[in-house]
């Protein structure tokens, strides 16, 4: 699965033409923000975790990170991210293009409240050089998310920022 799987997924909704294929990499929040000419926070990064017997995806704003305490309170286990190989095998997309569209059956999707401050966000679209701009209602509908959750905290500023 890849951008082709995402394109096929969006064909059902006549939205495949909204996928943005970039000439440069969008594999990280910073690269995606540069390529899309938007603030990094508007990149909807998709993080993949082990949860019991099935993987889960959590979409967050690009300027936050997982708060381990909040994650454990919500899911009753420690946050354990999927490896590069596991993401491709269990989710269906490679790291850098992981998104909630065109994924394997049984993957549960959650949206983090950190995204709610934006009118539109840019999740990946199955490859390391693709994205799709969506409003929050579209993101909720097309990601088939189970619920909005709060499992993030702001990143601490570093001396180089």
CSV table of C-alpha atoms in Angstrom, one decimal:
chain,number,residue,atom,x,y,z
A,1,UNK,CA,0.0,0.0,0.0
A,2,UNK,CA,1.1,3.5,-0.6
A,3,UNK,CA,-0.1,6.7,-2.3
A,4,UNK,CA,-1.9,4.4,-4.9
A,5,UNK,CA,-3.9,2.9,-2.0
A,6,UNK,CA,-4.7,6.3,-0.7
A,7,UNK,CA,-5.7,7.5,-4.2
A,8,UNK,CA,-7.9,4.4,-4.6
A,9,UNK,CA,-9.4,5.1,-1.1
A,10,UNK,CA,-10.3,8.7,-2.0
A,11,UNK,CA,-11.8,7.7,-5.4
A,12,UNK,CA,-14.9,6.4,-3.5
A,13,UNK,CA,-15.5,10.0,-2.4
A,14,UNK,CA,-14.4,11.7,-5.6
A,15,UNK,CA,-11.5,13.3,-3.7
A,16,UNK,CA,-8.4,11.6,-5.3
A,17,UNK,CA,-7.6,14.8,-7.2
A,18,UNK,CA,-7.1,16.7,-3.8
A,19,UNK,CA,-3.9,14.6,-3.1
A,20,UNK,CA,-0.9,16.9,-3.4
A,21,UNK,CA,2.2,15.2,-4.8
A,22,UNK,CA,5.3,17.2,-4.0
A,23,UNK,CA,8.6,17.5,-5.8
A,24,UNK,CA,10.4,17.4,-2.5
A,25,UNK,CA,10.2,15.2,0.6
A,26,UNK,CA,7.5,15.7,3.2
A,27,UNK,CA,8.6,12.8,5.3
A,28,UNK,CA,9.0,14.9,8.5
A,29,UNK,CA,7.0,17.8,9.9
A,30,UNK,CA,9.7,20.3,9.1
A,31,UNK,CA,10.1,19.1,5.5
A,32,UNK,CA,6.3,18.9,5.0
A,33,UNK,CA,5.8,22.4,6.3
A,34,UNK,CA,8.5,23.8,4.0
A,35,UNK,CA,7.2,21.9,1.0
A,36,UNK,CA,3.6,23.0,1.7
A,37,UNK,CA,4.5,26.5,2.7
A,38,UNK,CA,2.6,26.3,6.0
A,39,UNK,CA,3.5,26.4,9.7
A,40,UNK,CA,4.8,23.1,11.1
A,41,UNK,CA,1.9,22.9,13.6
A,42,UNK,CA,-0.6,22.4,10.7
A,43,UNK,CA,1.1,19.2,9.6
A,44,UNK,CA,-1.1,16.4,11.0
A,45,UNK,CA,1.6,13.9,11.9
A,46,UNK,CA,0.4,10.3,12.2
A,47,UNK,CA,2.1,8.3,14.9
A,48,UNK,CA,1.7,4.5,15.1
A,49,UNK,CA,1.7,2.5,18.3
A,50,UNK,CA,1.2,-1.0,19.6
A,51,UNK,CA,-2.0,-1.4,21.6
A,52,UNK,CA,-2.8,-4.9,22.8
A,53,UNK,CA,-3.2,-7.0,19.7
A,54,UNK,CA,-3.8,-4.3,17.2
A,55,UNK,CA,-1.9,-1.2,16.1
A,56,UNK,CA,-3.3,2.3,16.5
A,57,UNK,CA,-2.7,5.6,14.8
A,58,UNK,CA,-2.9,8.9,16.6
A,59,UNK,CA,-2.9,12.1,14.5
A,60,UNK,CA,-1.5,15.1,16.3
A,61,UNK,CA,-0.5,18.6,15.4
A,62,UNK,CA,3.1,18.9,14.1
A,63,UNK,CA,4.3,21.0,17.1
A,64,UNK,CA,3.4,18.6,19.9
A,65,UNK,CA,4.7,15.3,21.2
A,66,UNK,CA,3.1,12.4,23.0
A,67,UNK,CA,2.6,12.9,26.8
A,68,UNK,CA,3.4,9.5,28.2
A,69,UNK,CA,1.3,10.1,31.4
A,70,UNK,CA,-1.8,11.1,29.4
A,71,UNK,CA,-1.2,8.2,26.9
A,72,UNK,CA,-1.1,5.7,29.8
A,73,UNK,CA,-4.2,7.2,31.4
A,74,UNK,CA,-6.1,6.9,28.2
A,75,UNK,CA,-4.9,3.4,27.0
A,76,UNK,CA,-3.8,1.8,30.3
A,77,UNK,CA,-0.4,0.9,28.9
A,78,UNK,CA,3.0,2.5,28.1
A,79,UNK,CA,3.3,4.2,24.7
A,80,UNK,CA,5.3,1.9,22.4
A,81,UNK,CA,5.7,3.1,18.8
A,82,UNK,CA,5.8,0.7,15.9
A,83,UNK,CA,9.2,0.2,14.2
A,84,UNK,CA,9.7,1.2,10.6
A,85,UNK,CA,9.1,-2.4,9.5
A,86,UNK,CA,6.1,-2.9,11.7
A,87,UNK,CA,4.5,0.3,10.3
A,88,UNK,CA,4.7,-0.9,6.8
A,89,UNK,CA,3.5,-4.4,7.7
A,90,UNK,CA,0.8,-3.6,10.2
A,91,UNK,CA,-0.5,-0.2,8.9
A,92,UNK,CA,0.2,-0.6,5.2
A,93,UNK,CA,2.3,2.6,4.7
A,94,UNK,CA,6.0,3.3,5.2
A,95,UNK,CA,7.2,5.8,7.8
A,96,UNK,CA,7.2,9.2,6.2
A,97,UNK,CA,3.9,8.5,4.5
A,98,UNK,CA,1.9,6.9,7.3
A,99,UNK,CA,-1.7,8.2,7.3
A,100,UNK,CA,-5.1,7.0,8.3
A,101,UNK,CA,-6.3,6.5,4.7
A,102,UNK,CA,-6.1,3.3,2.7
A,103,UNK,CA,-4.8,1.4,5.8
A,104,UNK,CA,-5.1,-2.3,6.7
A,105,UNK,CA,-8.3,-3.6,8.4
A,106,UNK,CA,-8.3,-3.5,12.2
A,107,UNK,CA,-6.1,-0.4,12.7
A,108,UNK,CA,-7.8,2.0,15.1
A,109,UNK,CA,-7.5,5.7,14.5
A,110,UNK,CA,-7.6,8.6,17.0
A,111,UNK,CA,-7.4,12.3,16.6
A,112,UNK,CA,-5.6,14.4,19.2
A,113,UNK,CA,-7.2,17.7,20.4
A,114,UNK,CA,-4.0,19.5,19.4
A,115,UNK,CA,-5.4,19.6,15.8
A,116,UNK,CA,-8.6,21.5,16.9
A,117,UNK,CA,-7.0,24.9,16.7
A,118,UNK,CA,-6.7,24.8,12.9
A,119,UNK,CA,-9.4,25.2,10.2
A,120,UNK,CA,-7.4,22.9,7.9
A,121,UNK,CA,-4.5,20.5,8.4
A,122,UNK,CA,-2.2,18.5,6.1
A,123,UNK,CA,-1.9,14.7,6.8
A,124,UNK,CA,0.3,12.6,4.6
A,125,UNK,CA,-1.2,10.7,1.8
A,126,UNK,CA,0.7,7.4,1.7
A,127,UNK,CA,4.1,8.4,0.5
A,128,UNK,CA,7.1,10.5,1.7
A,129,UNK,CA,6.2,13.3,-0.8
A,130,UNK,CA,2.4,13.6,-0.5
A,131,UNK,CA,-0.3,15.3,1.5
A,132,UNK,CA,-3.9,16.3,1.4
A,133,UNK,CA,-5.4,19.4,2.9
A,134,UNK,CA,-8.6,18.7,5.0
A,135,UNK,CA,-10.8,20.6,7.4
A,136,UNK,CA,-11.4,18.8,10.7
A,137,UNK,CA,-14.8,17.5,9.8
A,138,UNK,CA,-13.3,15.8,6.7
A,139,UNK,CA,-10.4,14.5,8.7
A,140,UNK,CA,-12.7,13.0,11.2
A,141,UNK,CA,-15.0,11.4,8.6
A,142,UNK,CA,-12.3,10.1,6.1
A,143,UNK,CA,-9.9,8.8,8.8
A,144,UNK,CA,-12.7,6.8,10.3
A,145,UNK,CA,-11.4,7.9,13.7
A,146,UNK,CA,-12.9,6.5,16.8
A,147,UNK,CA,-12.7,9.7,18.9
A,148,UNK,CA,-10.9,12.9,19.8
A,149,UNK,CA,-8.4,12.4,22.6
A,150,UNK,CA,-5.9,14.4,24.5
A,151,UNK,CA,-2.6,12.6,24.8
A,152,UNK,CA,0.0,15.3,23.8
A,153,UNK,CA,2.0,18.1,25.3
A,154,UNK,CA,3.8,21.0,23.7
A,155,UNK,CA,7.4,20.4,22.7
A,156,UNK,CA,10.0,22.1,24.9
A,157,UNK,CA,11.9,24.8,23.1
A,158,UNK,CA,15.6,24.0,22.5
A,159,UNK,CA,18.5,26.5,22.5
A,160,UNK,CA,18.7,26.3,18.7
A,161,UNK,CA,15.1,27.4,18.2
